[in-house]
CSV table of C-alpha atoms in Angstrom, one decimal:
chain,number,residue,atom,x,y,z
A,1,MET,CA,192.5,119.3,35.5
A,2,THR,CA,192.1,119.1,31.7
A,3,SER,CA,193.7,115.6,31.6
A,4,ILE,CA,191.4,114.4,34.5
A,5,LYS,CA,188.3,115.6,32.5
A,6,THR,CA,189.6,113.9,29.4
A,7,PHE,CA,190.2,110.6,31.3
A,8,ALA,CA,186.7,110.7,32.9
A,9,THR,CA,185.1,111.3,29.5
A,10,ALA,CA,187.0,108.4,27.9
A,11,ALA,CA,186.1,106.1,30.7
A,12,ALA,CA,182.4,107.0,30.4
A,13,LEU,CA,182.6,106.4,26.6
A,14,ILE,CA,184.2,103.0,27.2
A,15,ALA,CA,181.6,102.0,29.8
A,16,LEU,CA,178.5,103.1,27.8
A,17,PRO,CA,178.4,100.1,25.4
A,18,THR,CA,178.9,97.8,28.3
A,19,LEU,CA,176.1,99.4,30.3
A,20,GLY,CA,173.8,99.3,27.3
A,21,LEU,CA,174.5,95.6,26.7
A,22,ALA,CA,174.0,94.9,30.4
A,23,GLN,CA,170.6,96.5,30.2
A,24,GLU,CA,169.7,94.6,27.0
A,25,ALA,CA,170.8,91.3,28.5
A,26,ASP,CA,169.4,91.7,32.0
A,27,THR,CA,168.2,88.2,32.7
A,28,THR,CA,167.9,88.5,36.5
A,29,PRO,CA,165.2,86.0,37.5
A,30,THR,CA,162.1,87.2,39.3
A,31,ASN,CA,160.8,85.6,42.4
A,32,ALA,CA,158.2,83.8,40.2
A,33,ASP,CA,161.0,82.5,38.0
A,34,ILE,CA,162.9,81.2,41.0
A,35,GLY,CA,159.8,79.4,42.4
A,36,PHE,CA,159.2,77.8,39.0
A,37,ILE,CA,162.8,76.7,38.8
A,38,LEU,CA,162.9,75.2,42.3
A,39,THR,CA,159.6,73.4,42.0
A,40,THR,CA,160.5,72.0,38.6
A,41,PHE,CA,163.9,70.8,40.0
A,42,MET,CA,162.1,69.2,42.9
A,43,PHE,CA,159.8,67.3,40.6
A,44,ILE,CA,162.7,66.0,38.6
A,45,MET,CA,164.8,64.9,41.6
A,46,MET,CA,161.8,63.4,43.5
A,47,GLY,CA,160.7,61.7,40.3
A,48,VAL,CA,164.1,60.0,40.0
A,49,LEU,CA,163.7,58.8,43.6
A,50,VAL,CA,160.3,57.4,42.8
A,51,PHE,CA,161.7,55.8,39.7
A,52,TRP,CA,164.2,54.0,41.9
A,53,MET,CA,161.1,52.3,43.5
A,54,ALA,CA,160.8,50.2,40.3
A,55,ALA,CA,164.1,48.6,41.2
A,56,GLY,CA,162.8,48.1,44.7
A,57,PHE,CA,159.7,46.3,43.5
A,58,ALA,CA,161.8,44.1,41.1
A,59,MET,CA,164.3,43.1,43.9
A,60,LEU,CA,161.5,42.5,46.4
A,61,GLU,CA,159.6,40.2,44.1
A,62,ALA,CA,162.8,38.5,42.8
A,63,GLY,CA,163.6,37.6,46.4
A,64,LEU,CA,160.2,36.4,47.5
A,65,VAL,CA,159.5,34.1,44.6
A,66,ARG,CA,161.1,30.7,44.0
A,67,SER,CA,164.3,30.6,42.0
A,68,LYS,CA,162.5,29.0,39.0
A,69,ASN,CA,160.4,32.2,38.6
A,70,VAL,CA,162.9,35.0,39.2
A,71,THR,CA,163.6,35.8,35.6
A,72,MET,CA,159.9,36.1,34.9
A,73,GLN,CA,159.4,38.6,37.7
A,74,LEU,CA,162.3,40.7,36.5
A,75,THR,CA,161.0,40.6,33.0
A,76,LYS,CA,157.5,41.7,34.1
A,77,ASN,CA,158.9,44.6,36.1
A,78,MET,CA,161.0,45.9,33.2
A,79,ALA,CA,158.1,45.5,30.8
A,80,LEU,CA,155.4,47.0,33.0
A,81,PHE,CA,157.4,50.2,33.7
A,82,SER,CA,158.2,50.6,30.0
A,83,LEU,CA,154.6,50.1,29.0
A,84,ALA,CA,153.3,52.5,31.7
A,85,ALA,CA,155.7,55.1,30.4
A,86,ILE,CA,154.3,54.8,26.9
A,87,PHE,CA,150.6,54.5,27.6
A,88,TYR,CA,150.5,57.2,30.3
A,89,PHE,CA,152.0,59.5,27.7
A,90,LEU,CA,149.6,58.4,25.0
A,91,ILE,CA,146.4,58.4,27.1
A,92,GLY,CA,146.8,58.5,30.8
A,93,TYR,CA,148.2,61.9,31.7
A,94,ASN,CA,145.6,64.1,30.1
A,95,LEU,CA,142.9,61.7,31.2
A,96,MET,CA,144.1,62.2,34.8
A,97,TYR,CA,144.8,66.0,34.5
A,98,PRO,CA,142.3,67.3,31.9
A,99,GLY,CA,142.3,70.9,33.1
A,100,ASP,CA,139.3,72.5,31.5
A,101,GLY,CA,139.0,69.6,28.9
A,102,TRP,CA,136.8,67.1,30.8
A,103,SER,CA,134.9,64.8,28.5
A,104,ILE,CA,132.4,64.3,31.4
A,105,PRO,CA,132.9,67.1,34.0
A,106,GLY,CA,134.4,65.7,37.2
A,107,MET,CA,134.2,62.1,36.0
A,108,LEU,CA,136.1,61.5,32.8
A,109,GLY,CA,139.1,63.5,31.6
A,110,ALA,CA,140.5,64.4,28.2
A,111,PHE,CA,141.6,62.0,25.5
A,112,SER,CA,144.7,63.5,24.0
A,113,LEU,CA,148.5,63.0,23.7
A,114,THR,CA,150.8,64.6,26.3
A,115,SER,CA,152.6,67.6,24.9
A,116,LEU,CA,155.5,69.4,26.6
A,117,GLU,CA,156.6,73.1,26.4
A,118,PRO,CA,158.9,74.0,23.4
A,119,VAL,CA,162.6,73.8,23.7
A,120,GLY,CA,164.0,76.6,25.8
A,121,LEU,CA,160.3,77.7,26.4
A,122,ALA,CA,160.6,79.6,23.1
A,123,GLY,CA,157.4,81.5,22.5
A,124,ALA,CA,155.7,79.8,25.5
A,125,GLU,CA,154.2,81.4,28.6
A,126,PRO,CA,154.7,78.9,31.3
A,127,ASP,CA,152.7,78.9,34.5
A,128,LEU,CA,155.3,80.4,36.8
A,129,THR,CA,153.2,79.6,39.9
A,130,TYR,CA,153.8,75.9,39.4
A,131,ALA,CA,156.4,73.9,37.4
A,132,SER,CA,157.2,72.7,33.9
A,133,VAL,CA,154.8,70.3,32.2
A,134,GLY,CA,157.7,67.9,31.6
A,135,SER,CA,158.7,67.7,35.2
A,136,ASP,CA,155.1,67.2,36.3
A,137,PHE,CA,154.5,64.5,33.7
A,138,PHE,CA,157.7,62.7,34.7
A,139,PHE,CA,156.8,62.8,38.4
A,140,GLN,CA,153.2,61.6,37.9
A,141,LEU,CA,154.3,58.8,35.6
A,142,MET,CA,156.3,57.2,38.4
A,143,PHE,CA,153.1,56.9,40.5
A,144,CYS,CA,151.3,55.3,37.7
A,145,ALA,CA,154.0,52.7,37.2
A,146,ALA,CA,154.2,51.9,40.9
A,147,THR,CA,150.5,51.0,40.8
A,148,ALA,CA,151.2,48.3,38.2
A,149,SER,CA,154.2,47.0,40.1
A,150,ILE,CA,151.9,46.2,43.1
A,151,VAL,CA,149.8,43.8,40.9
A,152,SER,CA,152.9,42.0,39.6
A,153,GLY,CA,154.0,40.5,42.9
A,154,ALA,CA,150.7,39.3,44.1
A,155,LEU,CA,150.0,37.2,40.9
A,156,ALA,CA,153.6,35.8,40.6
A,157,GLU,CA,154.5,32.2,39.8
A,158,ARG,CA,151.3,31.2,37.8
A,159,ILE,CA,150.2,34.0,35.5
A,160,LYS,CA,151.2,34.2,31.8
A,161,LEU,CA,153.3,37.1,30.7
A,162,TRP,CA,151.4,38.5,27.8
A,163,PRO,CA,147.9,38.6,29.4
A,164,PHE,CA,149.5,40.3,32.4
A,165,LEU,CA,151.1,42.9,30.2
A,166,VAL,CA,147.8,43.6,28.4
A,167,PHE,CA,146.2,44.2,31.8
A,168,VAL,CA,149.1,46.6,32.7
A,169,VAL,CA,148.3,48.6,29.6
A,170,ILE,CA,144.7,49.0,30.5
A,171,LEU,CA,145.5,49.7,34.1
A,172,THR,CA,148.0,52.4,33.4
A,173,ALA,CA,146.2,54.0,30.4
A,174,LEU,CA,142.7,54.0,31.8
A,175,ILE,CA,141.8,52.5,35.2
A,176,TYR,CA,144.4,54.3,37.2
A,177,PRO,CA,144.2,57.7,35.5
A,178,ILE,CA,140.4,57.8,35.5
A,179,GLN,CA,140.1,57.3,39.3
A,180,ALA,CA,143.1,59.5,40.0
A,181,SER,CA,141.4,62.3,38.1
A,182,TRP,CA,138.5,62.2,40.6
A,183,LYS,CA,140.9,63.4,43.3
A,184,TRP,CA,144.1,64.8,41.9
A,185,GLY,CA,142.7,66.1,38.7
A,186,GLY,CA,140.0,68.1,40.5
A,187,GLY,CA,137.1,65.7,39.9
A,188,PHE,CA,134.1,64.9,42.0
A,189,LEU,CA,135.9,63.3,45.0
A,190,ASP,CA,138.1,66.3,45.3
A,191,GLU,CA,135.1,68.6,45.3
A,192,ALA,CA,133.6,66.4,48.0
A,193,GLY,CA,136.5,67.1,50.2
A,194,PHE,CA,138.4,63.8,49.9
A,195,LEU,CA,142.0,64.0,51.3
A,196,ASP,CA,144.7,61.7,50.0
A,197,PHE,CA,148.1,63.6,50.0
A,198,ALA,CA,150.3,61.1,48.1
A,199,GLY,CA,148.1,58.2,47.3
A,200,SER,CA,147.2,55.6,50.1
A,201,THR,CA,144.0,55.2,48.1
A,202,VAL,CA,144.7,56.7,44.7
A,203,VAL,CA,147.8,54.6,44.2
A,204,HIS,CA,148.2,51.9,46.7
A,205,SER,CA,144.7,50.7,47.3
A,206,VAL,CA,144.1,50.8,43.5
A,207,GLY,CA,147.0,48.4,43.0
A,208,GLY,CA,145.8,46.3,45.9
A,209,TRP,CA,142.2,46.1,44.6
A,210,ALA,CA,143.5,45.1,41.1
A,211,ALA,CA,145.8,42.5,42.6
A,212,LEU,CA,143.1,41.0,44.9
A,213,THR,CA,140.7,40.7,42.0
A,214,GLY,CA,143.3,39.1,39.8
A,215,ALA,CA,144.3,36.7,42.6
A,216,LEU,CA,140.7,35.6,43.1
A,217,ILE,CA,140.2,34.9,39.4
A,218,LEU,CA,143.6,33.3,38.9
A,219,GLY,CA,143.5,31.0,41.9
A,220,PRO,CA,146.3,29.9,44.2
A,221,ARG,CA,149.6,28.3,43.2
A,222,ILE,CA,149.7,24.5,43.0
A,223,GLY,CA,150.4,23.0,46.5
A,224,LYS,CA,149.8,26.2,48.4
A,225,TYR,CA,146.7,24.9,50.1
A,226,THR,CA,145.9,21.3,50.9
A,227,LYS,CA,142.5,19.6,50.7
A,228,ASP,CA,142.3,19.5,54.5
A,229,GLY,CA,142.7,23.3,54.7
A,230,ARG,CA,146.4,23.4,55.7
A,231,VAL,CA,148.6,26.2,54.4
A,232,VAL,CA,151.9,25.1,52.9
A,233,PRO,CA,154.7,27.7,53.3
A,234,ILE,CA,156.5,28.4,50.0
A,235,PRO,CA,159.7,30.3,50.9
A,236,GLY,CA,161.3,32.8,48.6
A,237,SER,CA,164.6,32.3,46.9
A,238,ASN,CA,166.6,35.2,48.2
A,239,LEU,CA,165.8,37.1,51.3
A,240,ALA,CA,168.9,39.3,50.8
A,241,LEU,CA,167.3,40.6,47.5
A,242,ALA,CA,164.0,41.0,49.2
A,243,THR,CA,165.6,43.1,52.0
A,244,LEU,CA,167.5,45.2,49.4
A,245,GLY,CA,164.3,45.8,47.6
A,246,THR,CA,162.6,47.0,50.8
A,247,PHE,CA,165.3,49.5,51.5
A,248,ILE,CA,165.2,50.8,48.0
A,249,LEU,CA,161.4,51.2,48.3
A,250,TRP,CA,161.9,52.9,51.6
A,251,MET,CA,164.4,55.3,50.0
A,252,GLY,CA,162.1,55.9,47.0
A,253,TRP,CA,159.2,56.8,49.3
A,254,PHE,CA,161.0,60.0,50.3
A,255,GLY,CA,160.4,61.2,46.8
A,256,PHE,CA,156.9,59.7,46.6
A,257,ASN,CA,155.7,61.6,49.7
A,258,GLY,CA,158.1,64.5,49.6
A,259,GLY,CA,157.4,65.5,46.0
A,260,SER,CA,153.7,65.4,46.7
A,261,GLN,CA,154.0,68.7,48.5
A,262,LEU,CA,154.0,69.9,44.9
A,263,TYR,CA,155.8,73.2,45.6
A,264,MET,CA,159.3,74.2,46.7
A,265,ASP,CA,159.0,77.9,46.1
A,266,THR,CA,158.9,79.2,49.7
A,267,ALA,CA,160.6,78.6,53.0
A,268,GLY,CA,157.4,77.1,54.3
A,269,ASN,CA,157.1,74.6,51.6
A,270,VAL,CA,160.7,73.5,52.0
A,271,ALA,CA,160.2,73.1,55.8
A,272,ASP,CA,157.0,71.1,55.0
A,273,ILE,CA,159.0,68.8,52.7
A,274,SER,CA,161.5,68.1,55.5
A,275,ARG,CA,158.6,67.4,57.9
A,276,ILE,CA,157.1,64.9,55.4
A,277,LEU,CA,160.4,63.0,55.0
A,278,ALA,CA,160.8,62.8,58.8
A,279,ASN,CA,157.2,61.5,59.2
A,280,THR,CA,157.6,59.1,56.4
A,281,ASN,CA,160.7,57.6,57.9
A,282,ALA,CA,159.2,57.3,61.3
A,283,ALA,CA,156.2,55.4,60.0
A,284,ALA,CA,158.3,53.0,58.1
A,285,ALA,CA,160.5,52.3,61.1
A,286,ALA,CA,157.5,51.8,63.4
A,287,GLY,CA,155.9,49.4,60.9
A,288,ALA,CA,159.0,47.3,60.9
A,289,VAL,CA,159.4,47.3,64.7
A,290,ALA,CA,155.7,46.5,65.2
A,291,ALA,CA,156.0,43.4,62.9
A,292,LEU,CA,159.3,42.4,64.6
A,293,ILE,CA,157.8,42.4,68.1
A,294,LEU,CA,154.4,40.9,67.1
A,295,THR,CA,155.9,38.0,65.2
A,296,GLN,CA,158.1,37.2,68.1
A,297,LEU,CA,155.1,37.2,70.4
A,298,LEU,CA,152.9,35.1,68.1
A,299,TYR,CA,155.4,32.7,66.5
A,300,LYS,CA,158.2,32.8,69.2
A,301,LYS,CA,160.6,33.9,66.4
A,302,PRO,CA,160.8,37.1,64.4
A,303,ASP,CA,159.7,36.7,60.7
A,304,LEU,CA,161.9,38.7,58.3
A,305,THR,CA,159.3,38.7,55.5
A,306,MET,CA,156.7,40.2,57.9
A,307,ILE,CA,159.3,42.8,59.1
A,308,LEU,CA,159.9,43.8,55.5
A,309,ASN,CA,156.2,44.1,54.7
A,310,GLY,CA,155.7,45.8,58.1
A,311,ALA,CA,158.0,48.6,57.0
A,312,LEU,CA,156.2,48.9,53.6
A,313,ALA,CA,152.8,48.9,55.3
A,314,GLY,CA,154.0,51.7,57.6
A,315,LEU,CA,155.0,53.7,54.5
A,316,VAL,CA,151.7,53.1,52.8
A,317,SER,CA,149.8,54.0,56.0
A,318,ILE,CA,151.5,57.5,56.2
A,319,THR,CA,151.1,58.2,52.5
A,320,ALA,CA,147.6,59.6,52.7
A,321,GLU,CA,148.8,62.3,55.1
A,322,PRO,CA,152.5,62.6,55.8
A,323,LEU,CA,152.4,66.4,56.6
A,324,THR,CA,150.1,67.1,59.4
A,325,PRO,CA,151.0,64.4,61.9
A,326,SER,CA,153.6,64.9,64.6
A,327,LEU,CA,156.5,62.4,64.7
A,328,LEU,CA,154.7,60.6,67.5
A,329,SER,CA,151.5,60.4,65.5
A,330,ALA,CA,153.4,59.2,62.4
A,331,THR,CA,155.0,56.5,64.4
A,332,LEU,CA,151.7,55.3,65.7
A,333,ILE,CA,150.1,55.3,62.3
A,334,GLY,CA,153.0,53.3,60.8
A,335,ALA,CA,152.9,50.9,63.7
A,336,VAL,CA,149.3,50.1,63.1
A,337,GLY,CA,150.2,49.4,59.5
A,338,GLY,CA,152.8,46.8,60.7
A,339,VAL,CA,150.2,45.2,62.9
A,340,ILE,CA,147.7,45.0,60.0
A,341,VAL,CA,150.2,43.1,57.9
A,342,VAL,CA,151.0,40.5,60.5
A,343,PHE,CA,147.3,39.6,60.9
A,344,ALA,CA,146.2,40.1,57.3
A,345,VAL,CA,148.6,37.6,55.7
A,346,PRO,CA,147.3,34.6,57.6
A,347,PHE,CA,143.7,35.9,57.2
A,348,LEU,CA,144.1,35.8,53.4
A,349,ASP,CA,145.5,32.3,53.7
A,350,LYS,CA,142.4,31.2,55.6
A,351,LEU,CA,140.4,32.5,52.7
A,352,LYS,CA,142.8,30.6,50.3
A,353,ILE,CA,143.7,33.8,48.5
A,354,ASP,CA,147.3,33.4,47.4
A,355,ASP,CA,149.3,36.6,47.4
A,356,VAL,CA,152.9,35.7,46.9
A,357,VAL,CA,154.6,38.9,48.2
A,358,GLY,CA,151.9,40.2,50.6
A,359,ALA,CA,150.8,43.0,48.2
A,360,VAL,CA,147.2,43.0,49.3
A,361,PRO,CA,147.8,43.4,53.1
A,362,VAL,CA,150.5,46.0,52.5
A,363,HIS,CA,149.0,48.2,49.8
A,364,LEU,CA,145.2,47.6,50.1
A,365,PHE,CA,144.6,47.0,53.8
A,366,ALA,CA,147.3,49.4,55.0
A,367,GLY,CA,146.1,51.9,52.3
A,368,ILE,CA,142.6,51.8,53.6
A,369,TRP,CA,143.9,52.3,57.2
A,370,GLY,CA,146.1,55.2,56.1
A,371,THR,CA,143.2,56.9,54.3
A,372,ILE,CA,141.1,56.7,57.4
A,373,ALA,CA,143.9,57.8,59.7
A,374,VAL,CA,143.9,61.2,58.0
A,375,VAL,CA,141.0,62.2,60.2
A,376,PHE,CA,143.1,61.9,63.3
A,377,THR,CA,145.7,64.5,62.3
A,378,ASN,CA,144.1,66.7,59.7
A,379,PRO,CA,141.1,68.7,61.0
A,380,ASP,CA,139.9,69.3,57.4
A,381,ALA,CA,139.2,65.6,56.9
A,382,SER,CA,135.8,64.0,57.2
A,383,LEU,CA,135.5,60.3,58.1
A,384,ILE,CA,132.4,59.9,56.0
A,385,THR,CA,134.0,61.5,53.0
A,386,GLN,CA,137.1,59.3,53.4
A,387,LEU,CA,135.1,56.1,53.7
A,388,TYR,CA,132.9,57.1,50.8
A,389,SER,CA,135.9,57.8,48.6
A,390,ILE,CA,137.6,54.4,49.6
A,391,LEU,CA,134.3,52.7,48.6
A,392,VAL,CA,133.9,54.5,45.3
A,393,VAL,CA,137.5,53.8,44.2
A,394,GLY,CA,137.3,50.2,45.4
A,395,VAL,CA,134.1,49.4,43.5
A,396,PHE,CA,135.4,51.1,40.3
A,397,VAL,CA,138.7,49.2,40.4
A,398,VAL,CA,137.3,45.9,41.3
A,399,VAL,CA,134.6,46.0,38.6
A,400,THR,CA,136.8,47.3,35.8
A,401,SER,CA,139.7,44.9,36.8
A,402,ALA,CA,137.3,41.9,37.0
A,403,VAL,CA,136.0,42.7,33.5
A,404,VAL,CA,139.5,42.9,32.1
A,405,TRP,CA,140.7,39.8,33.8
A,406,LEU,CA,137.7,37.7,32.8
A,407,ILE,CA,137.9,38.9,29.1
A,408,LEU,CA,141.6,38.0,29.1
A,409,LYS,CA,140.9,34.6,30.7
A,410,ALA,CA,138.3,33.9,28.0
A,411,VAL,CA,140.3,35.2,25.1
A,412,MET,CA,144.0,34.4,25.9
A,413,GLY,CA,144.0,32.4,29.1
A,414,ILE,CA,145.7,34.0,32.0
A,415,ARG,CA,147.2,31.0,33.8
A,416,VAL,CA,150.0,28.7,32.7
A,417,GLY,CA,149.5,25.0,32.6
A,418,GLU,CA,150.1,22.7,35.5
A,419,GLU,CA,153.4,21.3,34.1
A,420,GLU,CA,154.7,24.8,33.2
A,421,GLU,CA,153.9,26.0,36.7
A,422,ILE,CA,155.7,23.0,38.4
A,423,ASN,CA,158.7,23.4,36.1
A,424,GLY,CA,158.8,27.2,36.6
A,425,LEU,CA,157.9,30.1,34.4
A,426,ASP,CA,161.5,31.0,33.7
A,427,MET,CA,162.1,28.1,31.4
A,428,THR,CA,158.6,27.4,30.2
A,429,GLU,CA,157.7,31.0,29.4
A,430,LEU,CA,161.1,32.6,28.8
A,431,GLY,CA,163.6,29.8,28.2
A,432,MET,CA,166.2,31.2,30.6
A,433,GLU,CA,166.9,31.0,34.2
A,434,ALA,CA,168.1,33.5,36.8
A,435,TYR,CA,170.4,30.9,38.5
A,436,PRO,CA,171.3,28.3,35.9
A,437,GLU,CA,174.3,27.0,37.8
A,438,PHE,CA,172.2,25.9,40.7
A,439,SER,CA,169.5,24.2,38.6
A,440,LYS,CA,172.1,22.1,36.9
A,441,GLY,CA,173.7,21.0,40.2
């Protein structure tokens, strides 16, 4: 008995330091910690998916322009994403998400540099009901860069590089963040009840309006429209690249819409994310099929470029509200987007508005449709409010973009010369070609 007591006492003495250390080092995460971790992780991974859309835009544009302009489009896409990353950090993020620091309440955000939490959250008290600042900034930056990519394709093959990049700086630092703050930053459109889940208006129509304004001021490519009003088709250089770009964009859109749920801290939020991805995919598929069938009926042969843009239009159409629709409703919304593209492309040609990649039909026209379509599946949406918000954002972007484009035209000139355009921007602006072996026979 004595030996048993002695053994028990020794065991207790040995265990005490361990128990004490365990109490001191108890780092068991709370439910709030777990929610913060999961939502932060979601933003990081979804942001990476949206980043991949930059490659999609680059490949789509490279495939839809002529071979003599491919290097220019690739250069523009590399530069615009990099500039967006810098100027959204310097100006755009806090202008878009000012918190309590509005310069003009509900209208103009805060002018300050983006700052992240300290390393390891040392001494910080993070908002455990949301996510880390770094993950939120990273995710939102990708949306900003996507807006600039929309403009790039529409104005291809005749715009100078440096004036375009100056416009990108102003778009990503000021124009996009200011209007986005009106909805996503808690501004006056949000207070009015405007609903735009992932940006049919806030992102896509903004890029579309800026592209349309630039195309009108820039004018069409040489030889696109004849004096007798005939439209001359200008085929792209590589439909394989364009198709690859479309699939990459389709994939990236799962992050675009899925991450816009903004939370992954409950079973309900995770279920909603899966619902969003399913609806996003259904809309894209329906847009592609609608364009496939419609071009067969109209032109007796399917048109691949219309099918590609039909899928993208379906994606844009569902972006304003990918959560509340059923799969059937999402399919119908996406199909209408595909139909819009097929009719909008020749409509712009009749107006002699030269949009090289179809950015205006896809991102502006389908973006407007998607914003209106919210009222069919979300009972909280008001048609009047949706239309009012589309108009407000449209007027703001058109006016500010026109001012910037006209100033650039007067100061720097925005269009290359006739000889440079005929020879191609790759050699005249950059001195290198994407396919040198072919050009030399």
